[in-house]
GROMACS .gro file of C-alpha atoms in nm:
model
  388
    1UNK     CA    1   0.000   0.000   0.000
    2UNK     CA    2   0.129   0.328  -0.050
    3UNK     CA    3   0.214   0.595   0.197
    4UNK     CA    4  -0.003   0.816   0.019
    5UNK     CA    5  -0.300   0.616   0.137
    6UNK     CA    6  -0.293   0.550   0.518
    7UNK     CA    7  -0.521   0.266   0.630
    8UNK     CA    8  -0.854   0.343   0.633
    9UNK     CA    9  -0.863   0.338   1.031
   10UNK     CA   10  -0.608   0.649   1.038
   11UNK     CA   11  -0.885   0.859   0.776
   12UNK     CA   12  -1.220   0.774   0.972
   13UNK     CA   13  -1.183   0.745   1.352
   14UNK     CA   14  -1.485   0.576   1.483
   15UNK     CA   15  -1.773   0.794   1.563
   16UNK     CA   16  -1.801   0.639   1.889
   17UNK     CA   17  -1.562   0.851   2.011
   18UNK     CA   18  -1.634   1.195   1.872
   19UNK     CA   19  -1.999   1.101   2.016
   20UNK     CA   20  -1.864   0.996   2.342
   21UNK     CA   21  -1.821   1.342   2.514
   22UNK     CA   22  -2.141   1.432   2.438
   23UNK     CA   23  -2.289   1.160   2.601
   24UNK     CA   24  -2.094   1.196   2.893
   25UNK     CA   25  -2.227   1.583   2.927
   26UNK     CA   26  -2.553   1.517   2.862
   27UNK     CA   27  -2.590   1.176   3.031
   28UNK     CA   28  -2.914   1.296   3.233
   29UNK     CA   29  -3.120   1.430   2.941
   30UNK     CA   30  -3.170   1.210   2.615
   31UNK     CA   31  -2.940   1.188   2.315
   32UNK     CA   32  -2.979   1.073   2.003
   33UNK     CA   33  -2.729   1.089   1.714
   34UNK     CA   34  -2.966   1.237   1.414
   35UNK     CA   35  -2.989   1.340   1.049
   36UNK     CA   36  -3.070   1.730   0.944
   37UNK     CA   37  -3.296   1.783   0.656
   38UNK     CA   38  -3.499   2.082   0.518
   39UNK     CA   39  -3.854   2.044   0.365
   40UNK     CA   40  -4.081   2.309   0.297
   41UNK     CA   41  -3.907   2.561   0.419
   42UNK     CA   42  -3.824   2.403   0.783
   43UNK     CA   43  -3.604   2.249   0.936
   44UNK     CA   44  -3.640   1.869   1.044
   45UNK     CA   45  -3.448   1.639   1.188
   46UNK     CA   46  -3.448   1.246   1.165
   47UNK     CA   47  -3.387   1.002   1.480
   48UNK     CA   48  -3.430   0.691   1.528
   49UNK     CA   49  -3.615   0.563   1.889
   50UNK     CA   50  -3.560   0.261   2.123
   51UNK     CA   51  -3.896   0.099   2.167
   52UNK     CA   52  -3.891   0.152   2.549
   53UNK     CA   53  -3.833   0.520   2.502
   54UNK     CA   54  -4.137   0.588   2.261
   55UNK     CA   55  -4.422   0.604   2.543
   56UNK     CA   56  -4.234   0.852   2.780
   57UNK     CA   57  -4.108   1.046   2.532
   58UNK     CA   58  -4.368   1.084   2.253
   59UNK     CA   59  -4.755   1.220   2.343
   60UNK     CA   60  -5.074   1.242   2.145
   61UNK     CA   61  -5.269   1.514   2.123
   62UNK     CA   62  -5.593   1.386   1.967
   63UNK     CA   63  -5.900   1.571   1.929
   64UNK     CA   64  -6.198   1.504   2.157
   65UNK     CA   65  -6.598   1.621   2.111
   66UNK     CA   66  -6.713   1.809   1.863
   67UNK     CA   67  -6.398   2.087   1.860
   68UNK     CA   68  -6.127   2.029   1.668
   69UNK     CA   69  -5.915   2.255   1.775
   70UNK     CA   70  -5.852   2.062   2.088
   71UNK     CA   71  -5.592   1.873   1.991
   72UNK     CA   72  -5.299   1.886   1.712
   73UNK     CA   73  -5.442   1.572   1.556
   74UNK     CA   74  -5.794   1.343   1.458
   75UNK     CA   75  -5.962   1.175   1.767
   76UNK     CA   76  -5.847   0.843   1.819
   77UNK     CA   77  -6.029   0.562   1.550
   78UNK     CA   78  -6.181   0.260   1.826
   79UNK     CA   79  -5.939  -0.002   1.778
   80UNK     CA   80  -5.709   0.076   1.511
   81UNK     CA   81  -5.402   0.076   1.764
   82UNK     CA   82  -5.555  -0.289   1.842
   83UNK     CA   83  -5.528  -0.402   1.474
   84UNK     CA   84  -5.163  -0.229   1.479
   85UNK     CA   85  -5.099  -0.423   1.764
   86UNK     CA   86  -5.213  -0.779   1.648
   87UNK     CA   87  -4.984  -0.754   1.360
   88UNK     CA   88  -4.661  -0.708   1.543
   89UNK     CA   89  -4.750  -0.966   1.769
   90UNK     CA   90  -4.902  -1.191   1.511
   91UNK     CA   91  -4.541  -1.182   1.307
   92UNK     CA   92  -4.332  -1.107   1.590
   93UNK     CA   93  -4.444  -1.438   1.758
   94UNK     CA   94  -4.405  -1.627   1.449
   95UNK     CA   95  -4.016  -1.460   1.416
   96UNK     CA   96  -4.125  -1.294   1.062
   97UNK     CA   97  -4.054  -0.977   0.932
   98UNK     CA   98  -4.278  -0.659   1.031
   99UNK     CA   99  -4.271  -0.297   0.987
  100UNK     CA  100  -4.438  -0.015   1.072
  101UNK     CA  101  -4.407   0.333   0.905
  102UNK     CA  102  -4.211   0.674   1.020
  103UNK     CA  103  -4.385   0.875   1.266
  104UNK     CA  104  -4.392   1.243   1.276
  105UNK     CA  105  -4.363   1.462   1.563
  106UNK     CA  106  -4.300   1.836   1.643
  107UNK     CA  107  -4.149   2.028   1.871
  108UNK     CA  108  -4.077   2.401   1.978
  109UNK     CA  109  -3.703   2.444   1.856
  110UNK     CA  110  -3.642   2.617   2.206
  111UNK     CA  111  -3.709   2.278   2.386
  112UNK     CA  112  -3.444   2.084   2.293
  113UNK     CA  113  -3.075   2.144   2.176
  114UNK     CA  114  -2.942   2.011   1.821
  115UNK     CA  115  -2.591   1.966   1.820
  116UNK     CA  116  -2.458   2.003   1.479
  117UNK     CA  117  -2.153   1.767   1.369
  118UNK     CA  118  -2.102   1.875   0.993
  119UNK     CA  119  -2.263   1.745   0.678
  120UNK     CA  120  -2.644   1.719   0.818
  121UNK     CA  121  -2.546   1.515   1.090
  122UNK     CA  122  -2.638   1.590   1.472
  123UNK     CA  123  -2.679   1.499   1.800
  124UNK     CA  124  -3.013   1.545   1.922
  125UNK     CA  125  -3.090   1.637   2.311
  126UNK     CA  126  -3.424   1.610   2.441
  127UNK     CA  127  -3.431   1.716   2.830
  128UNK     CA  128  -3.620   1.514   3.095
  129UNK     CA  129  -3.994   1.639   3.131
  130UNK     CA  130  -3.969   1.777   2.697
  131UNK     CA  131  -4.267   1.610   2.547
  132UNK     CA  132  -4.248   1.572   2.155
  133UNK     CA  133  -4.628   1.604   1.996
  134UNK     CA  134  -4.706   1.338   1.730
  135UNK     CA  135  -4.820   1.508   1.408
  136UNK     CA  136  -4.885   1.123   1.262
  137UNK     CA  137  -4.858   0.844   1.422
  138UNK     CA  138  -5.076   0.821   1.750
  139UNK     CA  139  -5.234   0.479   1.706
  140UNK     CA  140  -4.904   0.323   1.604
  141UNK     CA  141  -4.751   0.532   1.879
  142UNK     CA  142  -5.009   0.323   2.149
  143UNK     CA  143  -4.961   0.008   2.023
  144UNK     CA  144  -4.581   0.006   2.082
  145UNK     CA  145  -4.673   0.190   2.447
  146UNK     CA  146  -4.931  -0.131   2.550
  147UNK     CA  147  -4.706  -0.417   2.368
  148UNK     CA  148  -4.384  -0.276   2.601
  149UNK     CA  149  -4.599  -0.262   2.912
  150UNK     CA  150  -4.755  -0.628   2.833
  151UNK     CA  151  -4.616  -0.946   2.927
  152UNK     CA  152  -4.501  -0.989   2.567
  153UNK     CA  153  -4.298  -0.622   2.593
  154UNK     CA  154  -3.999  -0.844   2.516
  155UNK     CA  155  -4.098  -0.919   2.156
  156UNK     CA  156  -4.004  -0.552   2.033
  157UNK     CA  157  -3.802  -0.444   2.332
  158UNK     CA  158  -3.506  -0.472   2.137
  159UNK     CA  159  -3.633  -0.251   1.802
  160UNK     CA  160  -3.629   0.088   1.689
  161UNK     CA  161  -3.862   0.338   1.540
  162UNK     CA  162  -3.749   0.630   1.337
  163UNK     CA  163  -3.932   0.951   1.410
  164UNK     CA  164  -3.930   1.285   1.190
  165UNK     CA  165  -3.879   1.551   1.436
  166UNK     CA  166  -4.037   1.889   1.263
  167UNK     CA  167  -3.875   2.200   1.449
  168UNK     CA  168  -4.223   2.355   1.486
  169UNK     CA  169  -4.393   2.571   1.757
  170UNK     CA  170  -4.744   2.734   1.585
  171UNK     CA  171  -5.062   2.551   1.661
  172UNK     CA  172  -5.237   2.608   1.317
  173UNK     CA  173  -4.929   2.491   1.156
  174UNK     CA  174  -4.920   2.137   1.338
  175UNK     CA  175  -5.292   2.067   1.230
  176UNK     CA  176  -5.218   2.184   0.873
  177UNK     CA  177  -4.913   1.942   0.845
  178UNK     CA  178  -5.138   1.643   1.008
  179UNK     CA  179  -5.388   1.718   0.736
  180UNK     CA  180  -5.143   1.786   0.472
  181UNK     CA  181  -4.989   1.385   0.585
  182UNK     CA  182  -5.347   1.267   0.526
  183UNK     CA  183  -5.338   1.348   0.167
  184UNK     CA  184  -5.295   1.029   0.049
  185UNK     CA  185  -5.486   0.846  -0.141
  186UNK     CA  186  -5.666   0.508   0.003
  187UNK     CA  187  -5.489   0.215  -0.133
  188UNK     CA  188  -5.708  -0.055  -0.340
  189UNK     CA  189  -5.841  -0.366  -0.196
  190UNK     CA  190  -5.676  -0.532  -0.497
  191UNK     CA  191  -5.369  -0.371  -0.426
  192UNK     CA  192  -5.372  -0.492  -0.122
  193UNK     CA  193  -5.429  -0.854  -0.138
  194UNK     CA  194  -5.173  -0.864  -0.433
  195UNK     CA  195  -4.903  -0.736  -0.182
  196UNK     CA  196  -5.080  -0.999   0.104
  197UNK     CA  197  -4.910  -1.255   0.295
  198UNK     CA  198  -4.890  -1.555   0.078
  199UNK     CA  199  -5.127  -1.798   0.344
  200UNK     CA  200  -5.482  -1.833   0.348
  201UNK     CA  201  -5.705  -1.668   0.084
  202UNK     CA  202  -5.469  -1.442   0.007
  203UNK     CA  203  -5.206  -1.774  -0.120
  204UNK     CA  204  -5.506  -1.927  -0.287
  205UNK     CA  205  -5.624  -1.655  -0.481
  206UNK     CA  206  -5.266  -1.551  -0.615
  207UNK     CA  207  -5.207  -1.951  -0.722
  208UNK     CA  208  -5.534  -1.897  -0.851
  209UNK     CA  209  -5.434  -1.611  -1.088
  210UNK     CA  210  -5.186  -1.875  -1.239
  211UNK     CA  211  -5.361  -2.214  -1.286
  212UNK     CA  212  -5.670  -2.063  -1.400
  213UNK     CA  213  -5.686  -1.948  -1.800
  214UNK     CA  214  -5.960  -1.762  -1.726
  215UNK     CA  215  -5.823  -1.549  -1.462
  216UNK     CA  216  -5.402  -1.567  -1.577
  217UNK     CA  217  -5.330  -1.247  -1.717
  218UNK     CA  218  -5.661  -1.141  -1.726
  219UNK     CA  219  -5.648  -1.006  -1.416
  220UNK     CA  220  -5.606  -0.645  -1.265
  221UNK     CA  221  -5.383  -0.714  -0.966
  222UNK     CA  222  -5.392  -0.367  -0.835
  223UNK     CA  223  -5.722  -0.144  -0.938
  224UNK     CA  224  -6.026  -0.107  -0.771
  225UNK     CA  225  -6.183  -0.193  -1.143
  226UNK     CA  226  -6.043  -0.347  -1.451
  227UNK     CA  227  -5.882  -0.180  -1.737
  228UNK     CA  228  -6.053  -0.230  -2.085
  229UNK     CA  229  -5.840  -0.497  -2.183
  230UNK     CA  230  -5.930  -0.718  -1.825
  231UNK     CA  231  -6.186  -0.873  -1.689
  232UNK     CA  232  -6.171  -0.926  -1.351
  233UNK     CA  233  -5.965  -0.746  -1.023
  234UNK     CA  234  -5.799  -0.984  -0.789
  235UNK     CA  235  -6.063  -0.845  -0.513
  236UNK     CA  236  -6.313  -1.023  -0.737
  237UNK     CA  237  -6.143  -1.362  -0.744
  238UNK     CA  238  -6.092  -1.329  -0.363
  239UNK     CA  239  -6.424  -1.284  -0.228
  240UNK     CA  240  -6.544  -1.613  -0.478
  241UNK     CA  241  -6.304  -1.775  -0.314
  242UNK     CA  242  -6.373  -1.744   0.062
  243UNK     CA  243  -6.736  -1.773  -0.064
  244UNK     CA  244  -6.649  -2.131  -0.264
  245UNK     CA  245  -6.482  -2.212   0.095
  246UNK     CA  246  -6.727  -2.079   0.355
  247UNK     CA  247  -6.982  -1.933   0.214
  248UNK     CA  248  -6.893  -1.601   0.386
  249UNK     CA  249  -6.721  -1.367   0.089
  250UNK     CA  250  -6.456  -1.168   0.365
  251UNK     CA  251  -6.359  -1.507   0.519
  252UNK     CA  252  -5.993  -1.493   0.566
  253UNK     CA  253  -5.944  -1.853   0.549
  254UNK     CA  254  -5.614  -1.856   0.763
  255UNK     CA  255  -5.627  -2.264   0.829
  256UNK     CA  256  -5.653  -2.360   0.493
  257UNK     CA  257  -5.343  -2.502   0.354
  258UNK     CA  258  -5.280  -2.322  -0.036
  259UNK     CA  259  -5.132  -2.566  -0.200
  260UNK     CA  260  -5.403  -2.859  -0.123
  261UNK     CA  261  -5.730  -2.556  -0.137
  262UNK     CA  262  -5.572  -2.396  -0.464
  263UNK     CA  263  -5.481  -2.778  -0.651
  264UNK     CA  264  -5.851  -2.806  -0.599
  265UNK     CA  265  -6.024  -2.520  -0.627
  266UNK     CA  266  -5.848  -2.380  -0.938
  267UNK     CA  267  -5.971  -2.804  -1.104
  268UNK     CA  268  -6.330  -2.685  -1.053
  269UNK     CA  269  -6.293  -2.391  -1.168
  270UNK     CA  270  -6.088  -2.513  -1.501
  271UNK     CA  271  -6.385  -2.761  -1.513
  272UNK     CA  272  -6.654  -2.510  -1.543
  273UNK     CA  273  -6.485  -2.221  -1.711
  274UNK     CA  274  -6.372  -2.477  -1.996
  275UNK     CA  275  -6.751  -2.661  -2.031
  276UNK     CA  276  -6.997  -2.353  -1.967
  277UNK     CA  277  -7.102  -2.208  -2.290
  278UNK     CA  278  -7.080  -1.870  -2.239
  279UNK     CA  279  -6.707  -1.864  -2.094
  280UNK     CA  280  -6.561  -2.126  -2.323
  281UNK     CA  281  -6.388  -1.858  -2.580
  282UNK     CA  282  -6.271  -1.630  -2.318
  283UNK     CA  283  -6.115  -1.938  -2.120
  284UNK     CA  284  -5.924  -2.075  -2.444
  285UNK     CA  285  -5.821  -1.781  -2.529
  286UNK     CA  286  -5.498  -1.593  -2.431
  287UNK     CA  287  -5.529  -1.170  -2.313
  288UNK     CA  288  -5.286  -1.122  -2.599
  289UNK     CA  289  -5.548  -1.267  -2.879
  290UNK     CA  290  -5.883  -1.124  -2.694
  291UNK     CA  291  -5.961  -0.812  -2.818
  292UNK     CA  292  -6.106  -0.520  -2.623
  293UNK     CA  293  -6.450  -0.560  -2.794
  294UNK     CA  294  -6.415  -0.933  -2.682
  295UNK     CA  295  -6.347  -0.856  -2.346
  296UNK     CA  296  -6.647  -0.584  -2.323
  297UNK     CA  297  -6.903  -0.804  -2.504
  298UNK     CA  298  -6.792  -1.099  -2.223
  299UNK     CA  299  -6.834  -0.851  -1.942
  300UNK     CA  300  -7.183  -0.727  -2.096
  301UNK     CA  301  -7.263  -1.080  -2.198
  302UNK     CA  302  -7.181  -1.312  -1.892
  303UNK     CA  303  -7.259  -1.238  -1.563
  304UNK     CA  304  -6.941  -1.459  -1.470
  305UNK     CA  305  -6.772  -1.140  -1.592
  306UNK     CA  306  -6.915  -0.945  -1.311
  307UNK     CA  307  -6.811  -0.950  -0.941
  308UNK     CA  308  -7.139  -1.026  -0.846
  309UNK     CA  309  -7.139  -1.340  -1.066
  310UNK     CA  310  -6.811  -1.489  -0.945
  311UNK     CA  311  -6.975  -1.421  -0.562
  312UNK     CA  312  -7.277  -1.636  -0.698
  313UNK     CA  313  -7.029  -1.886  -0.813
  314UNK     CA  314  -6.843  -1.918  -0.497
  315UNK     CA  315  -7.171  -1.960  -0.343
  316UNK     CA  316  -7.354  -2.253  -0.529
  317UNK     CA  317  -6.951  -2.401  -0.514
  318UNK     CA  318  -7.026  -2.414  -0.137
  319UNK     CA  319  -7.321  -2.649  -0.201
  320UNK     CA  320  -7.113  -2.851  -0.364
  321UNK     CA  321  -6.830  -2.910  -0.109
  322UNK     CA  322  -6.808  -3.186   0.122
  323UNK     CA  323  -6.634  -3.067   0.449
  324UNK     CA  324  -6.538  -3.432   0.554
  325UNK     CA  325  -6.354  -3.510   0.197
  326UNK     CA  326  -6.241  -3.134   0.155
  327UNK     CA  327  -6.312  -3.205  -0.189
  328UNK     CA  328  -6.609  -3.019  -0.394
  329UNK     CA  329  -6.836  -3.305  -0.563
  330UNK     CA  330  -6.765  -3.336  -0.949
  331UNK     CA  331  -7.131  -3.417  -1.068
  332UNK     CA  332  -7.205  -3.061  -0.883
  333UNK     CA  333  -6.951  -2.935  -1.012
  334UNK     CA  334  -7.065  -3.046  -1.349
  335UNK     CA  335  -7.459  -2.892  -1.333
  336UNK     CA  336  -7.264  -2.577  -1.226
  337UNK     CA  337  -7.081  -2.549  -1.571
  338UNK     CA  338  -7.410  -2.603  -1.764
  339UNK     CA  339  -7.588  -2.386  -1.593
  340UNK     CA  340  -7.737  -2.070  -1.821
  341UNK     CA  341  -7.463  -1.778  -1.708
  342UNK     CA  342  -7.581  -1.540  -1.937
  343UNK     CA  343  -7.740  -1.186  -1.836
  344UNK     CA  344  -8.052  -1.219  -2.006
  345UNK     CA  345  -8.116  -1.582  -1.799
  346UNK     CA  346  -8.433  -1.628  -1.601
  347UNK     CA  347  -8.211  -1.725  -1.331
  348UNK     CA  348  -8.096  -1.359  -1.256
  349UNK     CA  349  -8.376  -1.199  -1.340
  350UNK     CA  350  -8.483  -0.976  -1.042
  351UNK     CA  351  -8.251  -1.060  -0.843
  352UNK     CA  352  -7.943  -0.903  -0.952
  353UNK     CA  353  -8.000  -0.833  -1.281
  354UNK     CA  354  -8.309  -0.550  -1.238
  355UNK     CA  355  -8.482  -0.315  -1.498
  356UNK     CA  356  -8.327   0.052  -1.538
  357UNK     CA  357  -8.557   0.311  -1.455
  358UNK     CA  358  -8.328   0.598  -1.586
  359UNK     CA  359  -8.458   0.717  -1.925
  360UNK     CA  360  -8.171   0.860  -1.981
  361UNK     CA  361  -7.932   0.537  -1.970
  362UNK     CA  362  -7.834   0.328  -2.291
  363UNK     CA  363  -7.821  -0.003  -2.071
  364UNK     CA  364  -8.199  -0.115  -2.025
  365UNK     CA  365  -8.041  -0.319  -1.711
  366UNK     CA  366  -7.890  -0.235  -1.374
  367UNK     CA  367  -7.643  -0.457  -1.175
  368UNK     CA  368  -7.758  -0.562  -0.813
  369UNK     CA  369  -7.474  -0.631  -0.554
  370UNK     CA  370  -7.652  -0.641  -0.239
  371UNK     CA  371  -7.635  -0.931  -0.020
  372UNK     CA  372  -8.017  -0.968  -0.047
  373UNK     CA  373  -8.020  -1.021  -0.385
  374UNK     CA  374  -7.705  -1.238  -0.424
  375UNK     CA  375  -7.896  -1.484  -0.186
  376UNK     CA  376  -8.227  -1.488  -0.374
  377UNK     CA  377  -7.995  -1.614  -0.683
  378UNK     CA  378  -7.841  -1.862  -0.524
  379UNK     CA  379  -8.148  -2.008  -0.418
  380UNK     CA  380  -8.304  -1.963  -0.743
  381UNK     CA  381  -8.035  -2.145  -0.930
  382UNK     CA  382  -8.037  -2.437  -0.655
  383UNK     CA  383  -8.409  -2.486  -0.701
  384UNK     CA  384  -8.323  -2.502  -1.054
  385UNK     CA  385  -8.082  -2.794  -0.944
  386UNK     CA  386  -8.329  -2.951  -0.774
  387UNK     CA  387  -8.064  -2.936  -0.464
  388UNK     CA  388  -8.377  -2.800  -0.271
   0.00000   0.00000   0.00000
């Protein structure tokens, strides 16, 4: 090595020790080594908390009643910290991966000292008694507070959560930035069971999307609707499912196992996709030969192109499951596929296919979702089975 470059050792003592002092001064108030940024013309800072810190140090300032203005923040939603809470434990027990996201806090600059160290990076200290207001964050904020006072406090005693500190004093400002934060938009149910945790429905209906033609790449994994040139949204698929299952369309189905429930699911499915008239074309057929006229004439056509009609088929799949073989019955299975599927059936007919009473509207038709009506359905297409 040459003498011009002295071991990397001699160029970057550790920061341990330019930190050290400062610890040592401040040893009665807390310190935190942080990260200076400026956004919107302010000053912020980033640290990063230990989990036993977070409930004496952070503090919520919801709104309560009917005034707003009480508080920097929303009043707290009933049980939200709860579902936080069940999800860290839930993983944590099961020694998986979780995360939750950055909270936001402010804080007068006067009530704490920032300790500047050159290139954006600080040392933050927070005296005893200095309370830092969460701007976003309060439910996540109790969550950690009641999982590090339980019995289970060990679980997440050993984490960190990183907090964006916003050097800010004025009232009116701190409930403009928590509104500002709540800008964004909600997030799809597709969207969300495509990014799910690969067990239960959420496993079957993604190993769905690939053994089944008529749902592989005709599928819109993230929207709330489909796109022109698809037919269904995995929301769709997922509902049938729980419904083919349980009979109950937001039935999680955590104990099922997804290889075994998909292998058999997605054959009954291939079975009655492939045999039923009115989906045969679209089920043979790949997205990239189906046409957008195809796709719209299925969707207007076939009521298997609906949501509502995959719920109805999850339904009448339920009659046709035996719980002590786990196995749907094939000769069920079979009426299913020649059953009429089309809108203009007698089947549907007032039940969730109704008359339009708007003038004004080219389709002579309206689509009924309800649970009242996807029940009268059912029934009418299992009296037409004779399996009443």
């Amino acid at each position: 090595m040459s003498d011009n470059n002295p071991p990397q050792s001699d160029l970057n003592p550790e920061l341990d020790e330019v930190l050290e002092p400062y610890f040592a001064k401040y040893h009665r108030q807390k310190c935190y080594p942080g990260l200076i940024f400026r956004q919107g013309k302010r000053k912020m800072v980033q640290i990063n908390i230990p989990a036993d810190d977070l409930p004496t140090l952070l503090q919520a300032k919801p709104s309560t009643g009917n005034d707003p203005d009480s508080g920097k923040n929303r009043p707290e939603v009933k049980g939200h910290a709860e579902e936080i809470k069940q999800y860290i434990l839930k993983r944590a027990r099961k020694g998986q991966p979780w995360i939750l996201g950055t909270l936001t806090a402010n804080v007068a600059p006067d009530k704490i000292d920032i300790i500047e160290l050159g290139r954006g990076i600080c040392l933050v200290i927070i005296p005893r008694g200095v309370k830092l207001d969460i701007t976003d964050g309060q439910h996540r904020k109790r969550a950690i507070h009641e999982l590090i006072e339980s019995a289970e406090g060990e679980l997440i005693g050993d984490n960190d959560f990183p907090i964006t500190l916003v050097l800010e004093e004025d009232f009116n400002q701190c409930q403009a930035d928590f509104r500002d934060m709540a800008q964004t938009r909600q997030l799809d149910q597709s969207l969300l069971l495509s990014f799910g945790e690969f067990e239960g429905r959420v496993g079957i209906t993604k190993s769905l999307l690939e053994k089944v033609p008529m749902f592989y790449n005709k599928t819109d994994r993230i929207k709330r609707s489909p796109d022109k040139k698809l037919i269904y949204t995995t929301n769709f698929i997922a509902r049938s499912v729980s419904c083919a299952f349980t009979d109950d369309p937001s039935n999680e189905l955590k104990d099922y196992d997804v290889a075994e429930a998909s292998d058999i699911l997605a054959s009954c499915l291939n079975k009655i996709f492939s045999e039923c008239t009115q989906t045969k074309y679209i089920f043979e057929t790949s997205i990239e030969k189906l046409t957008i006229e195809d796709v719209a004439k299925f969707k207007e056509y076939c009521i298997l192109g609906m949501s509502v009609g995959l719920e109805v088929l999850g339904r009448l799949l339920y009659c046709t499951y035996d719980t002590d073989s786990q196995d749907f019955k094939p000769e069920k299975v079979s009426q299913l596929a020649q059953l009429d599927w089309s809108r203009k059936s007698h089947l549907w007919d007032g039940n969730i296919i109704l008359p339009n009473q708007k003038q004004n509207d080219a389709k002579p038709y309206k689509i009924s979702q309800n649970a009242s009506a996807v029940k009268i359905a059912v029934g009418v297409a299992k009296a037409h089975q004779g399996w009443i």
